[in-house]
PDB file of C-alpha atoms and ligand atoms in Angstrom:
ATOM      1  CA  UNK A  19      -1.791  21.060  16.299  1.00  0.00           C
ATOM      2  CA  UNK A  20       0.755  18.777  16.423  1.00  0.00           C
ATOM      3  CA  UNK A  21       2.690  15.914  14.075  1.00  0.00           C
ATOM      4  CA  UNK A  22       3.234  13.643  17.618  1.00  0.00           C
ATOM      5  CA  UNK A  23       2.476  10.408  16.473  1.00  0.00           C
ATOM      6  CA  UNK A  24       3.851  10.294  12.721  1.00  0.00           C
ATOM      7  CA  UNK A  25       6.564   8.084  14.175  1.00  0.00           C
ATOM      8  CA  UNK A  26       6.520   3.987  14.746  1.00  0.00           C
ATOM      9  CA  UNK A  27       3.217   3.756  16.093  1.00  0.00           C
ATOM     10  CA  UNK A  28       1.309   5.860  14.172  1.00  0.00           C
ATOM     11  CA  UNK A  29       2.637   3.825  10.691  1.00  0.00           C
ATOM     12  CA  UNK A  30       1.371   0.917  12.432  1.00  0.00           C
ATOM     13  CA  UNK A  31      -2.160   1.885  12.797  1.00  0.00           C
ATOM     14  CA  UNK A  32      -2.134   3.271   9.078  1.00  0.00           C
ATOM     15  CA  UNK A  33      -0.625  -0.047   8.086  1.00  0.00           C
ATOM     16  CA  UNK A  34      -3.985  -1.442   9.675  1.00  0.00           C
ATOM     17  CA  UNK A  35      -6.133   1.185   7.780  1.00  0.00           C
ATOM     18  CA  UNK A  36      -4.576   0.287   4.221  1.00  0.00           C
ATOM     19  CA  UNK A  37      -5.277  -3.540   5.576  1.00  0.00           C
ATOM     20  CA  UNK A  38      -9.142  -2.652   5.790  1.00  0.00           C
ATOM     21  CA  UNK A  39      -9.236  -1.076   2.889  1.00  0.00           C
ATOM     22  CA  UNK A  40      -7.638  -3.752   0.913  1.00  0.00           C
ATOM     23  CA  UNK A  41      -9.988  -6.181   2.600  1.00  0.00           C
ATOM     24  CA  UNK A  42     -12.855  -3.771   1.492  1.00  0.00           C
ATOM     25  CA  UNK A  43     -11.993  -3.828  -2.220  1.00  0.00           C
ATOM     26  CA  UNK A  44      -9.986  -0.825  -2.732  1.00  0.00           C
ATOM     27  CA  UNK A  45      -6.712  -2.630  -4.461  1.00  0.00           C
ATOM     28  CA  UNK A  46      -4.952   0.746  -6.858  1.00  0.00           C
ATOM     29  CA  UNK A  47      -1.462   0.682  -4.821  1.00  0.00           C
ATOM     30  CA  UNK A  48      -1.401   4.829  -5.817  1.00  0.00           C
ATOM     31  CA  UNK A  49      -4.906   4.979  -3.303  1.00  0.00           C
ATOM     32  CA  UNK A  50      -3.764   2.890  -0.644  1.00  0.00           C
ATOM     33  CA  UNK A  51      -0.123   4.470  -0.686  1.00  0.00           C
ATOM     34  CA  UNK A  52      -2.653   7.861   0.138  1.00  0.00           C
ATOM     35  CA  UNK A  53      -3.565   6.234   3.183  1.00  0.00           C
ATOM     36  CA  UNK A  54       0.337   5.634   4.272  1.00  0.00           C
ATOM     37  CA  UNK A  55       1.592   9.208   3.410  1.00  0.00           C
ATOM     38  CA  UNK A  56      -1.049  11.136   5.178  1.00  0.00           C
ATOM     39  CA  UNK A  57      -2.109  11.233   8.641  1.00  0.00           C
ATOM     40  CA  UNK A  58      -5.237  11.106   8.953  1.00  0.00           C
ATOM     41  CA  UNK A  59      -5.271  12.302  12.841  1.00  0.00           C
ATOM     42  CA  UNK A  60      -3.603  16.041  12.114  1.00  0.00           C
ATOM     43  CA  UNK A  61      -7.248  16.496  10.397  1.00  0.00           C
ATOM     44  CA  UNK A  62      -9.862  15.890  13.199  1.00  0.00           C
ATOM     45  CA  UNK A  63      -9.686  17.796  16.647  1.00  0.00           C
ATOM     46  CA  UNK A  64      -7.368  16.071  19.002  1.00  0.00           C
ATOM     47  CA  UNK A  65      -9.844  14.787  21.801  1.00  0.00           C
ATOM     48  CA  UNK A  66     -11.131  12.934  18.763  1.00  0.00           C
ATOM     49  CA  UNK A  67      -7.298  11.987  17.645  1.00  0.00           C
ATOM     50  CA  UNK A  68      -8.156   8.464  18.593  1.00  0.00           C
ATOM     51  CA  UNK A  69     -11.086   7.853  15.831  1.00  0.00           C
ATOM     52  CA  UNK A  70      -8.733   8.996  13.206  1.00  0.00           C
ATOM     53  CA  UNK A  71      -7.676   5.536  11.981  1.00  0.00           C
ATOM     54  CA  UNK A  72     -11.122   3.921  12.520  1.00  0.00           C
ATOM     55  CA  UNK A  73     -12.827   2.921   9.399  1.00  0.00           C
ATOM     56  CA  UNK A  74     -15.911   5.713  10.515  1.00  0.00           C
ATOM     57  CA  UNK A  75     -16.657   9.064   9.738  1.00  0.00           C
ATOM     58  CA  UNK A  76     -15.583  11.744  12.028  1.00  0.00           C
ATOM     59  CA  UNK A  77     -17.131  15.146  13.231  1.00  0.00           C
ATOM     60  CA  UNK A  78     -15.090  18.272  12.174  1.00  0.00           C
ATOM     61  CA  UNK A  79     -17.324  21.047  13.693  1.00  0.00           C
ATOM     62  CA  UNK A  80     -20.425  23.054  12.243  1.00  0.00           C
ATOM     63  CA  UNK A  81     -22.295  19.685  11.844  1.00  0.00           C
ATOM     64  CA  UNK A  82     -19.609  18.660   9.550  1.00  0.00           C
ATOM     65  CA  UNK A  83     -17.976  14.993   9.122  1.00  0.00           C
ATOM     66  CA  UNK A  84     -15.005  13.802   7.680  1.00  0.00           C
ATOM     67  CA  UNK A  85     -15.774  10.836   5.721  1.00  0.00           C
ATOM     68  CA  UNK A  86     -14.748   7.535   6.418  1.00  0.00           C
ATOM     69  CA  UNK A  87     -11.736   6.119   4.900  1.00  0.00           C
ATOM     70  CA  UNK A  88     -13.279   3.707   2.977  1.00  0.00           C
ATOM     71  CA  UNK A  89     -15.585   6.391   1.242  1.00  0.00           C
ATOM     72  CA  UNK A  90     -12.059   8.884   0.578  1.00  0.00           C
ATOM     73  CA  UNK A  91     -10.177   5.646  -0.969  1.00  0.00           C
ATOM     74  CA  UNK A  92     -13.279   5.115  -3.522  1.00  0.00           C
ATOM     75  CA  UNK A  93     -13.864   8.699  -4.618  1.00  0.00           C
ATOM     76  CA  UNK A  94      -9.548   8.657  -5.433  1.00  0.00           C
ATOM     77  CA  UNK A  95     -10.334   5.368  -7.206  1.00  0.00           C
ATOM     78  CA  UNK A  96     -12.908   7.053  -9.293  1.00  0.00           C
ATOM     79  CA  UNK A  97     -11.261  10.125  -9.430  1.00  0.00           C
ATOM     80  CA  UNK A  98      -7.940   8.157 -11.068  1.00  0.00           C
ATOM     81  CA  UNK A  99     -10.486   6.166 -13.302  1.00  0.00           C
ATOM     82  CA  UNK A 100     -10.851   9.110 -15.651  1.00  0.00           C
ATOM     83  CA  UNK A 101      -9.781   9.657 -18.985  1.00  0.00           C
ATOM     84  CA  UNK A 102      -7.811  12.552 -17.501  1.00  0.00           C
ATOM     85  CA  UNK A 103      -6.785  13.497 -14.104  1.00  0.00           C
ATOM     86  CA  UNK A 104      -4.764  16.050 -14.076  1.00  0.00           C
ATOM     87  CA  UNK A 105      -6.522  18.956 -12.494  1.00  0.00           C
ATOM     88  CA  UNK A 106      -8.996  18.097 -10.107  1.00  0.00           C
ATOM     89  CA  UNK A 107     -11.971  20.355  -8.107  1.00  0.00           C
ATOM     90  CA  UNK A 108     -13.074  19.462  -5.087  1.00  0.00           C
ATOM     91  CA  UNK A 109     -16.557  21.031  -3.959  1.00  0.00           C
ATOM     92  CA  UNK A 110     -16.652  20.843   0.013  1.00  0.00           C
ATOM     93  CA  UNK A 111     -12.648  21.082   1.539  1.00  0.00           C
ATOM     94  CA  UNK A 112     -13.945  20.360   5.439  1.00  0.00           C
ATOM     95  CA  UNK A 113     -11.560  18.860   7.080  1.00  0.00           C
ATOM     96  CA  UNK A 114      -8.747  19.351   4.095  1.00  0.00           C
ATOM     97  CA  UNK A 115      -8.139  15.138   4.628  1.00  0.00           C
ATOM     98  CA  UNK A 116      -9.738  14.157   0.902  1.00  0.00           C
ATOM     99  CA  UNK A 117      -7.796  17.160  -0.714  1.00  0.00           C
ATOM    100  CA  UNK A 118      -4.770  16.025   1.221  1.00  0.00           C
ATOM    101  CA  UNK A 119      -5.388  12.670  -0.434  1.00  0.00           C
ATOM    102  CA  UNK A 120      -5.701  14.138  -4.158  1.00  0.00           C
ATOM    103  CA  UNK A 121      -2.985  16.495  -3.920  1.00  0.00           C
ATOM    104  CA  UNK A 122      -0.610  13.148  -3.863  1.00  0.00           C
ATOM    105  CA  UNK A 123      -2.171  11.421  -6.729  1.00  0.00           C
ATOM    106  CA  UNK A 124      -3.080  14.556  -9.273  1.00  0.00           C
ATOM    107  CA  UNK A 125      -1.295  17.294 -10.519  1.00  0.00           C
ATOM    108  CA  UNK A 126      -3.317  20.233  -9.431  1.00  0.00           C
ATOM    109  CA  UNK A 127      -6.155  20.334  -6.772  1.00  0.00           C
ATOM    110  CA  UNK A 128      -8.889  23.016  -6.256  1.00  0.00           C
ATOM    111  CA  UNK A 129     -11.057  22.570  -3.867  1.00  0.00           C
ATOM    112  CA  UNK A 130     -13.860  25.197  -2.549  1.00  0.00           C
ATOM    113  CA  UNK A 131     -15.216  25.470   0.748  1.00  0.00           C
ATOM    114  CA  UNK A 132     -18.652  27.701   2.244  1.00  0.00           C
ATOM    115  CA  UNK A 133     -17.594  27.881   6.180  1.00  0.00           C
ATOM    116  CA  UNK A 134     -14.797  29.764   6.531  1.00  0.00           C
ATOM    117  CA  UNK A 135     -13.749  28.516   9.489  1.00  0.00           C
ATOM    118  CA  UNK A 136     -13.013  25.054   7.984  1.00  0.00           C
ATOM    119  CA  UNK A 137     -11.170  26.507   5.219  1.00  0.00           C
ATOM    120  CA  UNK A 138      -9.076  28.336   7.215  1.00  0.00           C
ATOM    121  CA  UNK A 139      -8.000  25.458   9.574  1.00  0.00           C
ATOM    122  CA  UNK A 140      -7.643  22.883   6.653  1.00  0.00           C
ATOM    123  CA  UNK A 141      -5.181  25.613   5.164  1.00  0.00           C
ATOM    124  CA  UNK A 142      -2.815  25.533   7.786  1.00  0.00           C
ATOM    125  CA  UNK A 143      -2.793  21.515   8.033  1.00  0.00           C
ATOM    126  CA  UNK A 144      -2.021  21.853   4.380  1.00  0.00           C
ATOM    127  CA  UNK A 145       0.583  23.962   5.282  1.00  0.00           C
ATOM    128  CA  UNK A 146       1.776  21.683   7.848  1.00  0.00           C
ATOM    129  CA  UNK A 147       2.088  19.073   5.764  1.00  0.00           C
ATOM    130  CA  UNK A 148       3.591  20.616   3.077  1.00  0.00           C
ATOM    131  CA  UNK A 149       1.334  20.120   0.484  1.00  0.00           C
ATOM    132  CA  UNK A 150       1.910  23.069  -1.941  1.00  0.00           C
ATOM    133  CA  UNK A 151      -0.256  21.571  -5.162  1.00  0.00           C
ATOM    134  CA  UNK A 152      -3.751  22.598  -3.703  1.00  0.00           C
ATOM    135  CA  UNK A 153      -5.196  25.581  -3.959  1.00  0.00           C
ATOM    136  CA  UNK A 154      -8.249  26.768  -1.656  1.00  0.00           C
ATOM    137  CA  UNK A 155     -11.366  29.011  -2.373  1.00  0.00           C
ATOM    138  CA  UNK A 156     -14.311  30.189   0.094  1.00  0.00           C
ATOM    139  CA  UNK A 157     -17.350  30.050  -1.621  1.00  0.00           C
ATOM    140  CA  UNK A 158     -20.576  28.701  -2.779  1.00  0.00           C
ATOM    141  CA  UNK A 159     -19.150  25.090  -4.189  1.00  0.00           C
ATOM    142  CA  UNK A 160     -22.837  25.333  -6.420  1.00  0.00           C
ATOM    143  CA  UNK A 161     -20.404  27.742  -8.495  1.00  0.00           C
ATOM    144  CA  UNK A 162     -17.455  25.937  -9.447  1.00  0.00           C
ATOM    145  CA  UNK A 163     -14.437  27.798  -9.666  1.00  0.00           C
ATOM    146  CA  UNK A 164     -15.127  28.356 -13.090  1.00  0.00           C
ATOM    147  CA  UNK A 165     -12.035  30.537 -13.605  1.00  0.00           C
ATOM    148  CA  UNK A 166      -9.353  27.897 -13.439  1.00  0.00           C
ATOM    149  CA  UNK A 167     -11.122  25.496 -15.147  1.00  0.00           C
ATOM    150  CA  UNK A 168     -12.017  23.738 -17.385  1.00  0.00           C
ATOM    151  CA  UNK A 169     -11.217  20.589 -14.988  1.00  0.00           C
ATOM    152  CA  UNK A 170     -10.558  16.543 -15.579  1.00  0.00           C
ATOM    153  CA  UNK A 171     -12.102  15.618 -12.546  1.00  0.00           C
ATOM    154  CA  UNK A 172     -15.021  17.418 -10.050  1.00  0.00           C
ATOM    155  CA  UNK A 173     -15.926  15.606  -7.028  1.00  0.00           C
ATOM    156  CA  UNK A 174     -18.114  16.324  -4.414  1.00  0.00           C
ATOM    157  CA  UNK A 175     -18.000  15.962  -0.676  1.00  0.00           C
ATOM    158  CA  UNK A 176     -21.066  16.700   0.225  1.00  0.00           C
ATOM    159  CA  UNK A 177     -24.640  15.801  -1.682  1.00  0.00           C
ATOM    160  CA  UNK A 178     -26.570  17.961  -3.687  1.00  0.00           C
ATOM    161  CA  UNK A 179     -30.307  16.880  -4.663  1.00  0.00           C
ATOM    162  CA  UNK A 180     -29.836  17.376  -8.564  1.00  0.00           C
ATOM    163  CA  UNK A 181     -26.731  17.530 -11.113  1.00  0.00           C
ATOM    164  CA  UNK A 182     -25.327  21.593 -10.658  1.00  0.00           C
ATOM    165  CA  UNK A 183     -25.133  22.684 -14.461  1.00  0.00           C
ATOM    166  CA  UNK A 184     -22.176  24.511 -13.736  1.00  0.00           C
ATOM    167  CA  UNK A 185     -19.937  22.168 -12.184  1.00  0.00           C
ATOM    168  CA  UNK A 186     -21.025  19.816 -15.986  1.00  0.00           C
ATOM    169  CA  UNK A 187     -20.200  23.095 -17.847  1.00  0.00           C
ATOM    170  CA  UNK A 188     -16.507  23.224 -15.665  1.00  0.00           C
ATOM    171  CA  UNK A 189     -15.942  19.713 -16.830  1.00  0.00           C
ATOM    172  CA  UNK A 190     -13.207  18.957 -20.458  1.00  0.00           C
ATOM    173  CA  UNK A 191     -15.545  18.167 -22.916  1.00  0.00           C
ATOM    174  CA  UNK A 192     -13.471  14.351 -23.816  1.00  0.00           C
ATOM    175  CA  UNK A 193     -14.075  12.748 -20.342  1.00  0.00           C
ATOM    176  CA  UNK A 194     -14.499  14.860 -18.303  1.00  0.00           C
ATOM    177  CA  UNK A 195     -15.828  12.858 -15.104  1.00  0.00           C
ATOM    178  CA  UNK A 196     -18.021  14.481 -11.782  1.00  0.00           C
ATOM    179  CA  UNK A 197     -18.246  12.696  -9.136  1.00  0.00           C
ATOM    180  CA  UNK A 198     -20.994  12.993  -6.311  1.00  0.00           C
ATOM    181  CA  UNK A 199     -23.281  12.056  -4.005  1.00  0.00           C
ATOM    182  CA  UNK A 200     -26.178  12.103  -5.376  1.00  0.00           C
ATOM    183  CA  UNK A 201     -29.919  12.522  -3.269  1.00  0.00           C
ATOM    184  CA  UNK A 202     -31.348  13.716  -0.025  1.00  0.00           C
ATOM    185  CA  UNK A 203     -32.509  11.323   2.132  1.00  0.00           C
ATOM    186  CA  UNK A 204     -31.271   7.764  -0.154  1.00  0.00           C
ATOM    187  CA  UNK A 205     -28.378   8.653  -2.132  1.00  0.00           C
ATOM    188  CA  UNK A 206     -25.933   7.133  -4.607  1.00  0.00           C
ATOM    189  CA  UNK A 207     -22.302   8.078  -5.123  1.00  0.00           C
ATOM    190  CA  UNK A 208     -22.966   8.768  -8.788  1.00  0.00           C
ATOM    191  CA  UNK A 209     -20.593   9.418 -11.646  1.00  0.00           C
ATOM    192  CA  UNK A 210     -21.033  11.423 -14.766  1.00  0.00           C
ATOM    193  CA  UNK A 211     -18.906  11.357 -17.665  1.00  0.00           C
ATOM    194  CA  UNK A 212     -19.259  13.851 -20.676  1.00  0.00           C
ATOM    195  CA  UNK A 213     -18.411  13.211 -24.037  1.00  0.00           C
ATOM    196  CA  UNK A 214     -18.956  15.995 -25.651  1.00  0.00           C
ATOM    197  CA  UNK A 215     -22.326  17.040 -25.037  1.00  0.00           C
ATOM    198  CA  UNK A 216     -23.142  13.389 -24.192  1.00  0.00           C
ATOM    199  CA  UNK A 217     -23.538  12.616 -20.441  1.00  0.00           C
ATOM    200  CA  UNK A 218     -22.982   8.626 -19.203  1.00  0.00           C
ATOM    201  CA  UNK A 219     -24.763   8.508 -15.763  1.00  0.00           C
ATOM    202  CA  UNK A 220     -23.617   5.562 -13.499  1.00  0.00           C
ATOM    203  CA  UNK A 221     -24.645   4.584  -9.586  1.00  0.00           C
ATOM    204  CA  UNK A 222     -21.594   3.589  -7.965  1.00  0.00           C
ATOM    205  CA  UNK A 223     -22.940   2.644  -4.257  1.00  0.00           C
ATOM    206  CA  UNK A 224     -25.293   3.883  -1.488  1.00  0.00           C
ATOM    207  CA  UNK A 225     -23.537   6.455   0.546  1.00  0.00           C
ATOM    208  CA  UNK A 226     -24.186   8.932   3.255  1.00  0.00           C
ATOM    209  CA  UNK A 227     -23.434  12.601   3.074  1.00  0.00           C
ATOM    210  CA  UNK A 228     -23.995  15.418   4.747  1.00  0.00           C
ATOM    211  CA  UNK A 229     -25.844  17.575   2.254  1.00  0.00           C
ATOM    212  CA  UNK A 230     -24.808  20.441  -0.223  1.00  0.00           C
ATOM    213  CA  UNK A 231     -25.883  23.936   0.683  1.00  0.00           C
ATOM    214  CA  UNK A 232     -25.991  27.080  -0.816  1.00  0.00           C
ATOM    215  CA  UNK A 233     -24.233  30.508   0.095  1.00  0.00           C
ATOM    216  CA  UNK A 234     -21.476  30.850   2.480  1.00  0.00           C
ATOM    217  CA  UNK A 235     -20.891  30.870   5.791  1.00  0.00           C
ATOM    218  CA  UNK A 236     -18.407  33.457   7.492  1.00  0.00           C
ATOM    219  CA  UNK A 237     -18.258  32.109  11.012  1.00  0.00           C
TER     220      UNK A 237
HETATM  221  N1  LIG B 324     -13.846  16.287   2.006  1.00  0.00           N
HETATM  222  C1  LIG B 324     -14.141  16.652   3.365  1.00  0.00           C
HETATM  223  C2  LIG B 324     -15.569  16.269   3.723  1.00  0.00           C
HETATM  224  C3  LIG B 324     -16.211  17.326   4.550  1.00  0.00           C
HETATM  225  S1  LIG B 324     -17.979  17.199   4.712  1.00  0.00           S
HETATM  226  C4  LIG B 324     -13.102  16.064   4.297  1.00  0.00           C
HETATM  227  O1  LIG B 324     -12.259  15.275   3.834  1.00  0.00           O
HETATM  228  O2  LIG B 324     -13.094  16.400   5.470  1.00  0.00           O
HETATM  229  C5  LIG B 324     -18.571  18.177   3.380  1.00  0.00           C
HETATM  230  C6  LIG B 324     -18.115  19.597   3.296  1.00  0.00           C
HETATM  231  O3  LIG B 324     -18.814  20.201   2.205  1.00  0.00           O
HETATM  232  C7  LIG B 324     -18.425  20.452   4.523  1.00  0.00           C
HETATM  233  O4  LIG B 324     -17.250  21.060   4.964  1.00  0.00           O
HETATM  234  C8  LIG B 324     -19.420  21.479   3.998  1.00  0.00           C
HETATM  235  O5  LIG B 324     -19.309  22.746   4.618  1.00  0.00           O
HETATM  236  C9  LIG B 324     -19.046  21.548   2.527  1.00  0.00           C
HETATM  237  N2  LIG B 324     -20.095  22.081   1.651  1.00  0.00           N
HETATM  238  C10 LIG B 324     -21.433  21.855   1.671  1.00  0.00           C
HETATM  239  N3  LIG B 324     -22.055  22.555   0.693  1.00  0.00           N
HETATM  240  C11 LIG B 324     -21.075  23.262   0.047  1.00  0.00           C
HETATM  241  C12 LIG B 324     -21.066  24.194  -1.021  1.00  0.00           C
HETATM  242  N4  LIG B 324     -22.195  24.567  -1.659  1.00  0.00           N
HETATM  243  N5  LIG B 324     -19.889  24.715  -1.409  1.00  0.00           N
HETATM  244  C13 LIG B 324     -18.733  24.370  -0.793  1.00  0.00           C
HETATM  245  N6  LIG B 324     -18.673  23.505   0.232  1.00  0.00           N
HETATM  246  C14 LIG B 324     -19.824  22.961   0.659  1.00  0.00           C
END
């Protein structure tokens, strides 16, 4: 792994990125500025180094994807929406990219990951970059992390078919906000907002994720 490429060029093609994304509708400066501070190609495999600034999704192993931009700027939108946003979880680490993303715009990240493999290489790009405000767990995202909770924020990388109780339970009871894919074969990016123990359900968009599983996965 390399940083080869944060020079001239490589600000460029970000520049280009933050463009599309404006284009697209994402307009909070703190989102887009994401997309200038961290490179996105230190997070996919470097035969794929070139997709890394394309406004797609991009395979990270064990039939995993990192999403696409566009999909990373709206969830940071959403997540900096929120009453609160302080400490965030992230359910489903992958590639590290979206936690990357957080770590610059919240306090504290936590963010949970089943294949152990991916957790361990999205750790050391972490490390790489420096990025000393997220905190990493291997296990069954269904969970939580319930012991540093309760959180402001809980999104979701990857879609589960119903609402996990626990993650709602992990959630501050004033606005606390979870955000997710929600569905198997349509889904919605979906957010839920408590209020005590009032939920407010809204459909965001149709999105594509790969889905939520259970247990863990050591190799
Ligand atoms: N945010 C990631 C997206 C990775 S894809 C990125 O920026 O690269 C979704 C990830 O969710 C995969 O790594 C998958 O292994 C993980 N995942 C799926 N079900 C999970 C679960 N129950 N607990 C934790 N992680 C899970």
């Amino acid at each position: 792994m390399n940083l080869q490429g944060i020079g001239m060029t490589s600000e460029r093609t970000r520049q280009r990125v933050i463009e599309r994304l404006f284009e697209k509708g994402i307009r909070d400066p703190r989102v887009l500025g994401c997309f200038a501070k961290v490179p996105r190609h230190i997070f996919v495999d470097e035969a794929l180094g070139h997709k890394a600034y394309e406004d797609t999704a991009v395979p990270i192993g064990y039939g995993q994807t990192l999403s696409q931009p566009y999909i990373v700027a709206r969830m940071t939108e959403l997540v900096l929406g929120a009453r609160h946003h302080e400490r965030v979880l992230e359910i489903g680490t992958g590639s590290g990219f979206q936690t990357a993303v957080l770590a610059q715009v919240v306090d504290e990240v936590f963010s949970v990951e089943r294949i152990k493999p991916l957790q361990q290489k999205a750790r050391e790009r972490l490390r790489l970059l420096k990025i000393y405000n997220a905190r990493l767990k291997m296990d069954d995202g269904f969970l939580g992390w319930p012991s540093q909770g309760p959180y402001d924020v809980i999104l979701t990388t990857a879609a589960p078919e119903e609402v996990p109780n626990e993650l709602i339970d992990q959630l501050v009871p004033d606005g606390g906000r979870l955000i997710l894919p929600l569905g198997t074969e349509e889904q919605y990016l979906t957010v839920i907002e408590r209020d005590g123990d009032d939920l407010h359900t809204r459909r965001v968009e149709p999105v594509r994720f790969v889905p939520m599983l259970k247990g863990v996965q050591n190799t």
